[in-house]
JSON list of C-alpha atoms in Angstrom, two decimals:
[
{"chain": "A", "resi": 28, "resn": "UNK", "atom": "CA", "xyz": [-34.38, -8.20, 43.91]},
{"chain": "A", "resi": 29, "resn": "UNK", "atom": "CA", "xyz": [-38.19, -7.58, 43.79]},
{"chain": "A", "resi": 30, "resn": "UNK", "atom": "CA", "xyz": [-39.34, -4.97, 46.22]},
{"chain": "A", "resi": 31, "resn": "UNK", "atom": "CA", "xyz": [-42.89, -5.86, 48.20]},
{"chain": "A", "resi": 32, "resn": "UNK", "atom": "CA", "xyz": [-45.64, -7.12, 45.67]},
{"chain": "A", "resi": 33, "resn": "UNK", "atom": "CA", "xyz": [-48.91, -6.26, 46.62]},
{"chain": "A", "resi": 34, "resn": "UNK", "atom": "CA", "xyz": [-51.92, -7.65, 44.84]},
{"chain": "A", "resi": 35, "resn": "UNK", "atom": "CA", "xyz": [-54.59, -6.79, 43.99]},
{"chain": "A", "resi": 36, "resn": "UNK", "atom": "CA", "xyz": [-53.47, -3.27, 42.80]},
{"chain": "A", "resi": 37, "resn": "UNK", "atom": "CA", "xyz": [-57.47, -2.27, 42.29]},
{"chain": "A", "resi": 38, "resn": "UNK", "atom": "CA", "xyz": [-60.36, -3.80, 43.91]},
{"chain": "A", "resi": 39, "resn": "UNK", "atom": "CA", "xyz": [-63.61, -2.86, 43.76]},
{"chain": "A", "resi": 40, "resn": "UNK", "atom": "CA", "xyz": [-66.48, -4.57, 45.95]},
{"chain": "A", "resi": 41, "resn": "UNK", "atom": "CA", "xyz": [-70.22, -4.14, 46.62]},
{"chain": "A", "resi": 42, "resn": "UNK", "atom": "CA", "xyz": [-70.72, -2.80, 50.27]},
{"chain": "A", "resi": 43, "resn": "UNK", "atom": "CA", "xyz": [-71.31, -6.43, 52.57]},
{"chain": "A", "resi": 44, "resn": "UNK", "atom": "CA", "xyz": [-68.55, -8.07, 50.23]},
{"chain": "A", "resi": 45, "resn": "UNK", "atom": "CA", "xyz": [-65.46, -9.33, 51.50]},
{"chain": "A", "resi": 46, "resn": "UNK", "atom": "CA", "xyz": [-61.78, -7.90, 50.61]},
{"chain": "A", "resi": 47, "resn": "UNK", "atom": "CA", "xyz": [-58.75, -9.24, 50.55]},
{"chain": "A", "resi": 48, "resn": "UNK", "atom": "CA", "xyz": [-55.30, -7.88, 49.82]},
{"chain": "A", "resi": 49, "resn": "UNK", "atom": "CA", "xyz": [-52.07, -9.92, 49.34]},
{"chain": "A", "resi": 50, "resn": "UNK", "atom": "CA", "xyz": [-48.97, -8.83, 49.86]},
{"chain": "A", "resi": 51, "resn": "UNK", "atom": "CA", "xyz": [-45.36, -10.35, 49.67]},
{"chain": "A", "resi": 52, "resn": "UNK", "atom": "CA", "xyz": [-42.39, -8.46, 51.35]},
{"chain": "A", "resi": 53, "resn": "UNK", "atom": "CA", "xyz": [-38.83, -8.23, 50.27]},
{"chain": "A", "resi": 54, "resn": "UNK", "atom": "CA", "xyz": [-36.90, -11.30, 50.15]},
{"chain": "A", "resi": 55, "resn": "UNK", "atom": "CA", "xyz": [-35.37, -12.37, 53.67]},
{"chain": "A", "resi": 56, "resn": "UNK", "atom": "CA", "xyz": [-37.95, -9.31, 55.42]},
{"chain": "A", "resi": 57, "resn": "UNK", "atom": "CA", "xyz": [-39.75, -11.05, 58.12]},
{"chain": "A", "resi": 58, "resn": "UNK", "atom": "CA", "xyz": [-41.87, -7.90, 59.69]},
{"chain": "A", "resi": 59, "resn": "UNK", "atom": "CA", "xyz": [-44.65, -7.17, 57.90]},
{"chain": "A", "resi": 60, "resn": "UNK", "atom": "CA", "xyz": [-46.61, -3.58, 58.63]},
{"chain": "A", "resi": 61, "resn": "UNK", "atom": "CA", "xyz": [-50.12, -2.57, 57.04]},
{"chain": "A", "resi": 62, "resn": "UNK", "atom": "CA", "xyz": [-51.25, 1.17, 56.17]},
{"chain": "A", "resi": 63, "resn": "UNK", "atom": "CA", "xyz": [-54.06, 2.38, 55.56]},
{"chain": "A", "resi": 64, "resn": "UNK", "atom": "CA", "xyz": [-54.44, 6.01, 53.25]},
{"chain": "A", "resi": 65, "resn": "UNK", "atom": "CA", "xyz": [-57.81, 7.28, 53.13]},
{"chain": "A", "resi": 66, "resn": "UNK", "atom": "CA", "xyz": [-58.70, 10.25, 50.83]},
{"chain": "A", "resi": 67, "resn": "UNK", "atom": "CA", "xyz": [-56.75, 13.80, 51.68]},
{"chain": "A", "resi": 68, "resn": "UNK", "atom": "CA", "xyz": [-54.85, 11.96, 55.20]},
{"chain": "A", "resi": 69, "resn": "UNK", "atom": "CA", "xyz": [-51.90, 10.57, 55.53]},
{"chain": "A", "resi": 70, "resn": "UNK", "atom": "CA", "xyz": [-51.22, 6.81, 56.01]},
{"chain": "A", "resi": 71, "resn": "UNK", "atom": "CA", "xyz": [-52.28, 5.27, 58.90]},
{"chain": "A", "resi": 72, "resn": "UNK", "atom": "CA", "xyz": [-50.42, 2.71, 60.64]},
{"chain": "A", "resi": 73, "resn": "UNK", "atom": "CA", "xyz": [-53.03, -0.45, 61.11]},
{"chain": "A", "resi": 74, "resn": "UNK", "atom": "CA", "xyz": [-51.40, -4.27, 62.34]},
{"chain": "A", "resi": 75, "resn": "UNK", "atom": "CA", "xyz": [-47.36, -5.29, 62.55]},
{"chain": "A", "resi": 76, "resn": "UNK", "atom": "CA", "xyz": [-46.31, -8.81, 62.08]},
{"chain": "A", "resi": 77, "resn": "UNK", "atom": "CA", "xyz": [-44.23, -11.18, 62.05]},
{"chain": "A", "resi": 78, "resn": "UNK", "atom": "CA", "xyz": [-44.01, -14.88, 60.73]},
{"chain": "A", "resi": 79, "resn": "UNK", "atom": "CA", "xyz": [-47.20, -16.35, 62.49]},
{"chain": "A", "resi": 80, "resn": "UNK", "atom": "CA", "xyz": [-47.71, -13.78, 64.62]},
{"chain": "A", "resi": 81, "resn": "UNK", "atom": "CA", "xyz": [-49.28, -9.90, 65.16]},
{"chain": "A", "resi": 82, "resn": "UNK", "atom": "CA", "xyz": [-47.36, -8.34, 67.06]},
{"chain": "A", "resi": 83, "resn": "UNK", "atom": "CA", "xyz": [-49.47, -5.20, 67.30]},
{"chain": "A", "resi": 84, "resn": "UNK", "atom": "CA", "xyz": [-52.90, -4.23, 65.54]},
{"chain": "A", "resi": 85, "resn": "UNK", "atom": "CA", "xyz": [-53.44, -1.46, 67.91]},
{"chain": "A", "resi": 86, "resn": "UNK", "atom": "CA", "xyz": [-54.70, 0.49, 64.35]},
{"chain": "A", "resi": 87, "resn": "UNK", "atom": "CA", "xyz": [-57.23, -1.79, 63.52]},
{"chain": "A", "resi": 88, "resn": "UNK", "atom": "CA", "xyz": [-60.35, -1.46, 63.62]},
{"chain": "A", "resi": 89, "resn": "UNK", "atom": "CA", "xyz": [-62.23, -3.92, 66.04]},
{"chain": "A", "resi": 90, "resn": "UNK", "atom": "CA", "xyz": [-64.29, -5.49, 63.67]},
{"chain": "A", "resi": 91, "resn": "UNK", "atom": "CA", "xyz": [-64.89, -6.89, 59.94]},
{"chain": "A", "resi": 92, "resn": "UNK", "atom": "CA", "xyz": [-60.56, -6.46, 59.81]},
{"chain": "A", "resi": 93, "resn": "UNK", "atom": "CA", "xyz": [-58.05, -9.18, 60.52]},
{"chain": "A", "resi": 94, "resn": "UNK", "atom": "CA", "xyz": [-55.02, -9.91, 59.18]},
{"chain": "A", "resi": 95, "resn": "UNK", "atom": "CA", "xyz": [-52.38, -12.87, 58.42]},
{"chain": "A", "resi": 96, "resn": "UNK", "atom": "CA", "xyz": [-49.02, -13.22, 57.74]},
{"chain": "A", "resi": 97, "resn": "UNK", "atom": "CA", "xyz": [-48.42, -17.33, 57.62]},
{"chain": "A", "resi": 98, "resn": "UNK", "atom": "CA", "xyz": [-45.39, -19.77, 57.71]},
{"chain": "A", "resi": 99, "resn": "UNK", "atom": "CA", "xyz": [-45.76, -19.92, 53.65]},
{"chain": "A", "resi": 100, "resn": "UNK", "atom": "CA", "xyz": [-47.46, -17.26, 51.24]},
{"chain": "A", "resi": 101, "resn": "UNK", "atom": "CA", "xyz": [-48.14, -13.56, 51.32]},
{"chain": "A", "resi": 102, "resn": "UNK", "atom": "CA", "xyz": [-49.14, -11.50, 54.29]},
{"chain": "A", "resi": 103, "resn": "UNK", "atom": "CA", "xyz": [-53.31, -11.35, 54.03]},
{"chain": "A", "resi": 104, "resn": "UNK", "atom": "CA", "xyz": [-54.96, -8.26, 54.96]},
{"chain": "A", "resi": 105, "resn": "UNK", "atom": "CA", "xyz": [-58.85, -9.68, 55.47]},
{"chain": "A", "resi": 106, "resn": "UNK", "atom": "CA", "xyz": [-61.59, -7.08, 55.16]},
{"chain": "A", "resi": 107, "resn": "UNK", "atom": "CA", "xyz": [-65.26, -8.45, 55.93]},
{"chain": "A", "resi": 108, "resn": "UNK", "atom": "CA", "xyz": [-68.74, -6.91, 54.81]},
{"chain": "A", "resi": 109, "resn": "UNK", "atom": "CA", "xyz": [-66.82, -3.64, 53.48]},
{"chain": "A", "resi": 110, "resn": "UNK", "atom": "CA", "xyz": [-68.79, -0.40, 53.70]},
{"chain": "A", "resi": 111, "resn": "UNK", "atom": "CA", "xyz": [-67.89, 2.69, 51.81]},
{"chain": "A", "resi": 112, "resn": "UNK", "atom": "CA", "xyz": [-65.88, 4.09, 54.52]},
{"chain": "A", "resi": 113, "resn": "UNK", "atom": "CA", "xyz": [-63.36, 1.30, 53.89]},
{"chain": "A", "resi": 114, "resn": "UNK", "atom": "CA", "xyz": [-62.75, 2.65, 50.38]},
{"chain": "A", "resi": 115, "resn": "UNK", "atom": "CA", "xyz": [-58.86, 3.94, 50.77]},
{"chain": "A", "resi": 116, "resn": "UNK", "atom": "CA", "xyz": [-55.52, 2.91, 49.68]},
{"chain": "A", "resi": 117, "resn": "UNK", "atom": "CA", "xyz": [-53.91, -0.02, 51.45]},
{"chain": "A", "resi": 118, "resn": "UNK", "atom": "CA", "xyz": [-50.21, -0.38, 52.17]},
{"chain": "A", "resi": 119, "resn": "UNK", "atom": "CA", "xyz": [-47.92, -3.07, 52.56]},
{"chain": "A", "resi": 120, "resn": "UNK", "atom": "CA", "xyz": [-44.18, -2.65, 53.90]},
{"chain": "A", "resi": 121, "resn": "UNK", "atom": "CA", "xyz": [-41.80, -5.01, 55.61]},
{"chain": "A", "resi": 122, "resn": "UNK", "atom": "CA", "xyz": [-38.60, -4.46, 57.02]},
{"chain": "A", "resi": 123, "resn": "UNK", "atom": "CA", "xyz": [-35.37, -6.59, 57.63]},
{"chain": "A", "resi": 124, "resn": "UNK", "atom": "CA", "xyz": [-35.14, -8.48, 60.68]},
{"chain": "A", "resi": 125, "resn": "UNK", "atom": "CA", "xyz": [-34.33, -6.34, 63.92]},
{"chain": "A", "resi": 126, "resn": "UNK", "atom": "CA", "xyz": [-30.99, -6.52, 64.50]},
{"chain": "A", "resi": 127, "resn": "UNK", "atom": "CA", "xyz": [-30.18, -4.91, 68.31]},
{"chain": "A", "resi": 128, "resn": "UNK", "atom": "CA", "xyz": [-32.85, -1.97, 67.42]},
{"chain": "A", "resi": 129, "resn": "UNK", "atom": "CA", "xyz": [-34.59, -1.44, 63.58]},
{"chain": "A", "resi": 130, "resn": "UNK", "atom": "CA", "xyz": [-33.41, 1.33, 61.46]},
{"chain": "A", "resi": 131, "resn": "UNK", "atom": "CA", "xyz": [-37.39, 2.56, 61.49]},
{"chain": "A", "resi": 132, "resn": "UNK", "atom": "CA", "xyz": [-36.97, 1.95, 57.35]},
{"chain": "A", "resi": 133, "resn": "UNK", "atom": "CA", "xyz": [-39.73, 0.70, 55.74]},
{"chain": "A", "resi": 134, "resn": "UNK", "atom": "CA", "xyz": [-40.07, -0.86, 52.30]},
{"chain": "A", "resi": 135, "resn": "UNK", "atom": "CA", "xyz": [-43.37, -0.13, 50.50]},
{"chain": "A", "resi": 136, "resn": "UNK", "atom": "CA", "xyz": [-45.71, -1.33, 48.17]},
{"chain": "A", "resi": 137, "resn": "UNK", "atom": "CA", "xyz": [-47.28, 0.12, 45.45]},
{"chain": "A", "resi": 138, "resn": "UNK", "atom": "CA", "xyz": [-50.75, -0.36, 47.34]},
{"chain": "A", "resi": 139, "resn": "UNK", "atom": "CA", "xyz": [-54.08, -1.59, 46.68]},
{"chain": "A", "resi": 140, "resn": "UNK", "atom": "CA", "xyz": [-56.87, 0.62, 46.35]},
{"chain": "A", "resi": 141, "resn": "UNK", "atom": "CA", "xyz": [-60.22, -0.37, 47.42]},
{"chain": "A", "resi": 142, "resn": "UNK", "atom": "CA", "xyz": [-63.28, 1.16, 46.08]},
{"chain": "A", "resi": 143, "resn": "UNK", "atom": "CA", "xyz": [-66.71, -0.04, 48.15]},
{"chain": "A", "resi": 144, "resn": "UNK", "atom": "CA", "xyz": [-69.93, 0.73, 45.36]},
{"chain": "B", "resi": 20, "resn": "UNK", "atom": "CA", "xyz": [-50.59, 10.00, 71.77]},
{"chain": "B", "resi": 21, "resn": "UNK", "atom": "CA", "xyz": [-47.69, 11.01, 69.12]},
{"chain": "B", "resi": 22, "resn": "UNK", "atom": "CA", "xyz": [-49.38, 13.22, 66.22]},
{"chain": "B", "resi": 23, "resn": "UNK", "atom": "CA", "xyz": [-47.14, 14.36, 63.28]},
{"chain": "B", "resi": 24, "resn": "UNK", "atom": "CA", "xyz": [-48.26, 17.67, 61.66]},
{"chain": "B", "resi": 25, "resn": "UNK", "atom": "CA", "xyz": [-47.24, 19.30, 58.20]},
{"chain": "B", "resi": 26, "resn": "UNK", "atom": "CA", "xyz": [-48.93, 22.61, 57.94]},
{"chain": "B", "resi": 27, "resn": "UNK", "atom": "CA", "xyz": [-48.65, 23.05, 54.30]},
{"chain": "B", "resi": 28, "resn": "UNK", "atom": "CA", "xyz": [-50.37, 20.67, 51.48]},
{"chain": "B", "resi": 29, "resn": "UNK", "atom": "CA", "xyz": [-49.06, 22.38, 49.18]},
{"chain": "B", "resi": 30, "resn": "UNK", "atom": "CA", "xyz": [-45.51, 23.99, 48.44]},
{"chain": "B", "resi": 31, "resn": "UNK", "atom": "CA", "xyz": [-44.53, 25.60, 44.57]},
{"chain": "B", "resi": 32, "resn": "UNK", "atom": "CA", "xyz": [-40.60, 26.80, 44.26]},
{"chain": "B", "resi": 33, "resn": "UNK", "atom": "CA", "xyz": [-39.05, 27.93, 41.41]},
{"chain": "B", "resi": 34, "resn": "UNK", "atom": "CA", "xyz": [-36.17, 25.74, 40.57]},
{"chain": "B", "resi": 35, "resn": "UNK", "atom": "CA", "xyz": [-32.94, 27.09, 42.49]},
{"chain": "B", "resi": 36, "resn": "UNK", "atom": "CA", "xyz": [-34.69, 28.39, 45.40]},
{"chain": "B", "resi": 37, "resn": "UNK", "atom": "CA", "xyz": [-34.27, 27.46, 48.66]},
{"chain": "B", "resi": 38, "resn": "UNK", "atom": "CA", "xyz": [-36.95, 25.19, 50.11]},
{"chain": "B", "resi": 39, "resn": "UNK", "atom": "CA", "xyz": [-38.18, 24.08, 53.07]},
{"chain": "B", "resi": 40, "resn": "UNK", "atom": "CA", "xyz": [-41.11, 21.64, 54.11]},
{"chain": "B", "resi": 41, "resn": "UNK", "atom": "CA", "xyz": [-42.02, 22.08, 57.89]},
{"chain": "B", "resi": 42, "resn": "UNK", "atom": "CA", "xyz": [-42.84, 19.43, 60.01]},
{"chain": "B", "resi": 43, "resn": "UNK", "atom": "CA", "xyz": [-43.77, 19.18, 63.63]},
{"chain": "B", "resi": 44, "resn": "UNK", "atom": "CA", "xyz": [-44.57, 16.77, 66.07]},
{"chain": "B", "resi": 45, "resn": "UNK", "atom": "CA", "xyz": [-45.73, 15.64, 69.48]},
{"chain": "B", "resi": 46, "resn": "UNK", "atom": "CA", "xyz": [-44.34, 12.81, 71.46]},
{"chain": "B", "resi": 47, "resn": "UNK", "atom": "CA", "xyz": [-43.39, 12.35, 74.70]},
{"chain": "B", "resi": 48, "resn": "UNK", "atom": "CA", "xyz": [-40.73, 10.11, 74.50]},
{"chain": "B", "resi": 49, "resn": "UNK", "atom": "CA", "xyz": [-37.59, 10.37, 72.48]},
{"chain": "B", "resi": 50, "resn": "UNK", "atom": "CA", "xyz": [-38.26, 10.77, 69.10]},
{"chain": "B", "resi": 51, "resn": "UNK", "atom": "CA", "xyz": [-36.97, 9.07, 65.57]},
{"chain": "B", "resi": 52, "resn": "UNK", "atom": "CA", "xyz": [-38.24, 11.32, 62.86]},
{"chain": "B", "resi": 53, "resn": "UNK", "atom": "CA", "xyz": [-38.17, 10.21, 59.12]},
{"chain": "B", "resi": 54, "resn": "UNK", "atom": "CA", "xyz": [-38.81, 11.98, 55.69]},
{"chain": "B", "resi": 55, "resn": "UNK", "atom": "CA", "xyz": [-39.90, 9.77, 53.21]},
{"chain": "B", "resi": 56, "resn": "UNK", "atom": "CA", "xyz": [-40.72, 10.69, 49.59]},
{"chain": "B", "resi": 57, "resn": "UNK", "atom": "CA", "xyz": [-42.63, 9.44, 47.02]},
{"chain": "B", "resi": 58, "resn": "UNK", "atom": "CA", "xyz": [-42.10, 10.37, 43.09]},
{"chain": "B", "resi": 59, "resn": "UNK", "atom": "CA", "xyz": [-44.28, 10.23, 40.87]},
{"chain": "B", "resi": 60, "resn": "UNK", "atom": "CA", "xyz": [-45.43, 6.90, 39.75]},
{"chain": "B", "resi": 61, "resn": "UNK", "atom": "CA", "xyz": [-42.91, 5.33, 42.09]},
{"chain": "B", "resi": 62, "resn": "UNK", "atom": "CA", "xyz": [-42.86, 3.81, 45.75]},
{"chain": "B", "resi": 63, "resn": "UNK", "atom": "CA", "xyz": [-42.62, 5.76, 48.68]},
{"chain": "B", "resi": 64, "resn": "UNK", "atom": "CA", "xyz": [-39.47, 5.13, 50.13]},
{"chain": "B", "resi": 65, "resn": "UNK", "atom": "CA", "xyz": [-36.92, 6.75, 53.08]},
{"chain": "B", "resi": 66, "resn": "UNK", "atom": "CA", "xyz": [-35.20, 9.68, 52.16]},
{"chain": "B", "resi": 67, "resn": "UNK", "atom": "CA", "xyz": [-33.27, 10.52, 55.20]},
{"chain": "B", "resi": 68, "resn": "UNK", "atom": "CA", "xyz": [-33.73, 9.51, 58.96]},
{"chain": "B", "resi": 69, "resn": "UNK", "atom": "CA", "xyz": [-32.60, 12.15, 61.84]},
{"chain": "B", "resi": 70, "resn": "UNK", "atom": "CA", "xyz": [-30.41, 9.78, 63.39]},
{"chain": "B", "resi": 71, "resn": "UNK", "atom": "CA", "xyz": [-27.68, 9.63, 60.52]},
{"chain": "B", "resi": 72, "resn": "UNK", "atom": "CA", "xyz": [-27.55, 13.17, 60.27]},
{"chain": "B", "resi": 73, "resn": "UNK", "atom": "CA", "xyz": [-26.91, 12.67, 56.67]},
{"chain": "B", "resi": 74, "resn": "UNK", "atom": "CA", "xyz": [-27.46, 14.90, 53.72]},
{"chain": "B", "resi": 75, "resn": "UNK", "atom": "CA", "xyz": [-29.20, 13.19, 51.17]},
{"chain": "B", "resi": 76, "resn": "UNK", "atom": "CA", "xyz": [-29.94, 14.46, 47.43]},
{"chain": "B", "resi": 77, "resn": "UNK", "atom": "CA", "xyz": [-28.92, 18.09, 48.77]},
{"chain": "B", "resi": 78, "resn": "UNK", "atom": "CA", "xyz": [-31.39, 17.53, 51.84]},
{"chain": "B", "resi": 79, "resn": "UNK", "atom": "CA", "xyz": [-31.27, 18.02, 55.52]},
{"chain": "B", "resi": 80, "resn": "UNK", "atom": "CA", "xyz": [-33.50, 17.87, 58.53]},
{"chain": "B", "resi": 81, "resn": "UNK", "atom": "CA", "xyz": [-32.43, 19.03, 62.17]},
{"chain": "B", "resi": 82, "resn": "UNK", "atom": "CA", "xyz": [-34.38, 17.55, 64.93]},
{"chain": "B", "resi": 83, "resn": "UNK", "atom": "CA", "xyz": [-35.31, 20.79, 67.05]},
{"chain": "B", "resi": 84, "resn": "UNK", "atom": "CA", "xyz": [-36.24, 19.20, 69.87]},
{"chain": "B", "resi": 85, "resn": "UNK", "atom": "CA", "xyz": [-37.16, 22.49, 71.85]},
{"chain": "B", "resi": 86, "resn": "UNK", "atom": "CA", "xyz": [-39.43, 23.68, 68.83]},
{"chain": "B", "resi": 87, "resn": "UNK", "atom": "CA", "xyz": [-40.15, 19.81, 68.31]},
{"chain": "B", "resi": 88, "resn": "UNK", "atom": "CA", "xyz": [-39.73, 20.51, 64.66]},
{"chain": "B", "resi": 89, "resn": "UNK", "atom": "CA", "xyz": [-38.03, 18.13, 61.85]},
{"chain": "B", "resi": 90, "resn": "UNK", "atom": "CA", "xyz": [-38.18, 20.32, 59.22]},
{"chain": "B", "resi": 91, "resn": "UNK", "atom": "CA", "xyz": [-36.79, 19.12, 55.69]},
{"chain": "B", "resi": 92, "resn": "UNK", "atom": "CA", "xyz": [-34.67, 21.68, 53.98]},
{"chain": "B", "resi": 93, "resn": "UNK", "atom": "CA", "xyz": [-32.64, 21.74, 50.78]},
{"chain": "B", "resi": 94, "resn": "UNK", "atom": "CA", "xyz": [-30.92, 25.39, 49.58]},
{"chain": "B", "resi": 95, "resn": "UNK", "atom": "CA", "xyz": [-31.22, 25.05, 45.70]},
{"chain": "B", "resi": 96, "resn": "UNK", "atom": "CA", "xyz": [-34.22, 23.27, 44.57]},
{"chain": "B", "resi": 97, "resn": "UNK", "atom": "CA", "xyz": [-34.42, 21.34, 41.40]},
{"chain": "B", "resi": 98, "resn": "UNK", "atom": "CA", "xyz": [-37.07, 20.27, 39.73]},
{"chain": "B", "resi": 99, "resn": "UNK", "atom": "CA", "xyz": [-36.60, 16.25, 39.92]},
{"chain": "B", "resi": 100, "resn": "UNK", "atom": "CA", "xyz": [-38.05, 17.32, 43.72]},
{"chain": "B", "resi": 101, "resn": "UNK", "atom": "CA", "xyz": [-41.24, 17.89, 42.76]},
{"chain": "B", "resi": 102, "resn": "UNK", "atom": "CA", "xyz": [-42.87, 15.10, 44.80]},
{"chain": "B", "resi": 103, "resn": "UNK", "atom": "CA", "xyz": [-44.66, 13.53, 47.91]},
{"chain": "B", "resi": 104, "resn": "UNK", "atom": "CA", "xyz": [-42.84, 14.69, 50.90]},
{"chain": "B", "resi": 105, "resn": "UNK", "atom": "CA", "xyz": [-44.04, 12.45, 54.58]},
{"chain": "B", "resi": 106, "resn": "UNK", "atom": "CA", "xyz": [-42.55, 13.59, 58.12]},
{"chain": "B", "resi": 107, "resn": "UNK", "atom": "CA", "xyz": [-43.13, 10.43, 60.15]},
{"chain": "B", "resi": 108, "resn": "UNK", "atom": "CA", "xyz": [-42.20, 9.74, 63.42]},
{"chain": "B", "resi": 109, "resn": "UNK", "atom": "CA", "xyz": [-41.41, 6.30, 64.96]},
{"chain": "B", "resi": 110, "resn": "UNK", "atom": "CA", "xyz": [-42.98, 4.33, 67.90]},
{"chain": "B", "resi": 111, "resn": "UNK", "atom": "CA", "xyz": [-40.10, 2.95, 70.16]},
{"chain": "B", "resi": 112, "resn": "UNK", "atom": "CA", "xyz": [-41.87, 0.51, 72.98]},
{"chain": "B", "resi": 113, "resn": "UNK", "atom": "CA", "xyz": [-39.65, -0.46, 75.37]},
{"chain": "B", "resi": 114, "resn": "UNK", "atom": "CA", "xyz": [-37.01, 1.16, 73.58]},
{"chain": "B", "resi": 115, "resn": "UNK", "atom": "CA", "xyz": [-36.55, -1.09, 70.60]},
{"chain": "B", "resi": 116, "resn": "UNK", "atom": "CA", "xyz": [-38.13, 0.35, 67.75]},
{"chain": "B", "resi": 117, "resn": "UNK", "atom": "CA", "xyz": [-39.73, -0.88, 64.86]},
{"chain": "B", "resi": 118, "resn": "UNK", "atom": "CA", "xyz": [-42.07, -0.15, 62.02]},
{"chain": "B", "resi": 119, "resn": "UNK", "atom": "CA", "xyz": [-44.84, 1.57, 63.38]},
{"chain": "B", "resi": 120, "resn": "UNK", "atom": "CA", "xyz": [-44.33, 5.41, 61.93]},
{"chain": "B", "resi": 121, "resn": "UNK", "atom": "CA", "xyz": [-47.22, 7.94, 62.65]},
{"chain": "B", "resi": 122, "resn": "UNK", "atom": "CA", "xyz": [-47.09, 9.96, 59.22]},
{"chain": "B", "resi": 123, "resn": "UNK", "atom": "CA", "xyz": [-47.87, 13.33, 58.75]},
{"chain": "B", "resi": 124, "resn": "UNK", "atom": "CA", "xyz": [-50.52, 14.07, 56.04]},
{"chain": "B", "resi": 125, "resn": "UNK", "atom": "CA", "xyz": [-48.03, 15.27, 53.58]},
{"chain": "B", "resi": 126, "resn": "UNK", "atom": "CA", "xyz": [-47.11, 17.75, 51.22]},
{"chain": "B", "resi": 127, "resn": "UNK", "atom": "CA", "xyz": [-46.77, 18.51, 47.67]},
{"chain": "B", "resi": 128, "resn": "UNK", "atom": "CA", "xyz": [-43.83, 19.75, 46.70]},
{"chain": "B", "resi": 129, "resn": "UNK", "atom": "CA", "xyz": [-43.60, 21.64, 43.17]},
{"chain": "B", "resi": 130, "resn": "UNK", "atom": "CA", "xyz": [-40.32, 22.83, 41.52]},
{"chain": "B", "resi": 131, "resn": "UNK", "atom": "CA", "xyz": [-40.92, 24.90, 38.59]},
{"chain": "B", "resi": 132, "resn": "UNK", "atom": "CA", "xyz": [-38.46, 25.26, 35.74]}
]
């Protein structure tokens, strides 16, 4: 029973390139959460979703950032024109489906660190 | 807006002490705290939740909801501790909750032989 793949585990980009991270979540998990860890925090929770739909990106930022998590595939976290600032580690999780209130558990990936030259 | 604090980076026990990492938080609703850990070279993953009052691997946390503190405590540390150590607190709209954890910034904890 794989846990959540997330891929790429290292990207680098060249500041105005675009960035994106895949990630697939535990078989049968349907909600699909992003993180974000910049350097010396802790994570930071950025967009929930479901099959097809966000459900809340209230930690994203407004612009260059969107996210995916389609019908088929991975979940797709979409970064546009990084900048150095985006330069962090990126974090996938997904939970089970709610069942009469979630558990709060998470399942985590690995992670996919970005570094913007 | 809910903020999760862990005053200490950085915590160094020698193995069979007693240990505790603090953790506090603000929220003005009711709270669901969470430690999660992460060991070296692995994933981070849930060590114990406040609402199963559970001891897990020797640890427990006490929601103090007057002190609104969730520290994690364990009375003889060993040294397969030594790790990543989150307080997170969950986001309950509507009073379903879900995934959405507010972490605290972490700290090290180091268990010397």
């Amino acid at each position: 029973n794989a846990g959540v793949m997330q891929n790429p585990r290292h990207l680098v980009r060249r500041r105005g390139q675009e960035a994106r991270l895949r990630c697939s979540p535990v078989k049968g998990h349907s909600h699909v959460y992003w993180y974000r860890q910049l350097p010396e925090e802790g994570l930071k929770f950025m967009v929930y979703l479901q099959k097809e739909n966000i459900i809340d990106e209230s930690g994203m930022p407004k612009e260059r950032f969107s996210a995916e998590f389609p019908k088929e595939g991975p979940s797709i976290l979409r970064i546009q024109q990084v900048v150095r600032g985006d330069s962090a580690a990126y974090f996938c999780a997904s939970s089970p489906r709610l069942a009469g209130g979630n558990t709060g558990e998470l399942f985590f990936g690995e992670g996919s660190r970005l570094t913007v030259l | 807006a809910q903020r999760v604090t862990q005053p200490e980076k950085l915590l160094s026990v020698f193995k069979g002490a007693p240990v505790e990492l603090k953790c506090n938080y603000s929220y003005s609703g009711s709270p669901e705290l969470f430690w999660y850990v992460q060991y070296s070279r692995q994933r981070l993953q849930l060590l114990l939740r406040h609402i199963s009052r559970e001891s897990i691997k020797g640890f427990t946390a006490d929601l103090n909801k007057g002190e609104t503190s969730f520290h994690l405590k364990k009375p003889f540390a060993q040294e397969e501790d030594s790790a990543m150590y989150y307080c997170a607190l969950s986001d309950s709209p509507g009073g379903t909750s879900y995934g959405k954890l507010t972490f605290g910034q972490g700290t090290i904890l180091t268990v010397h032989p």
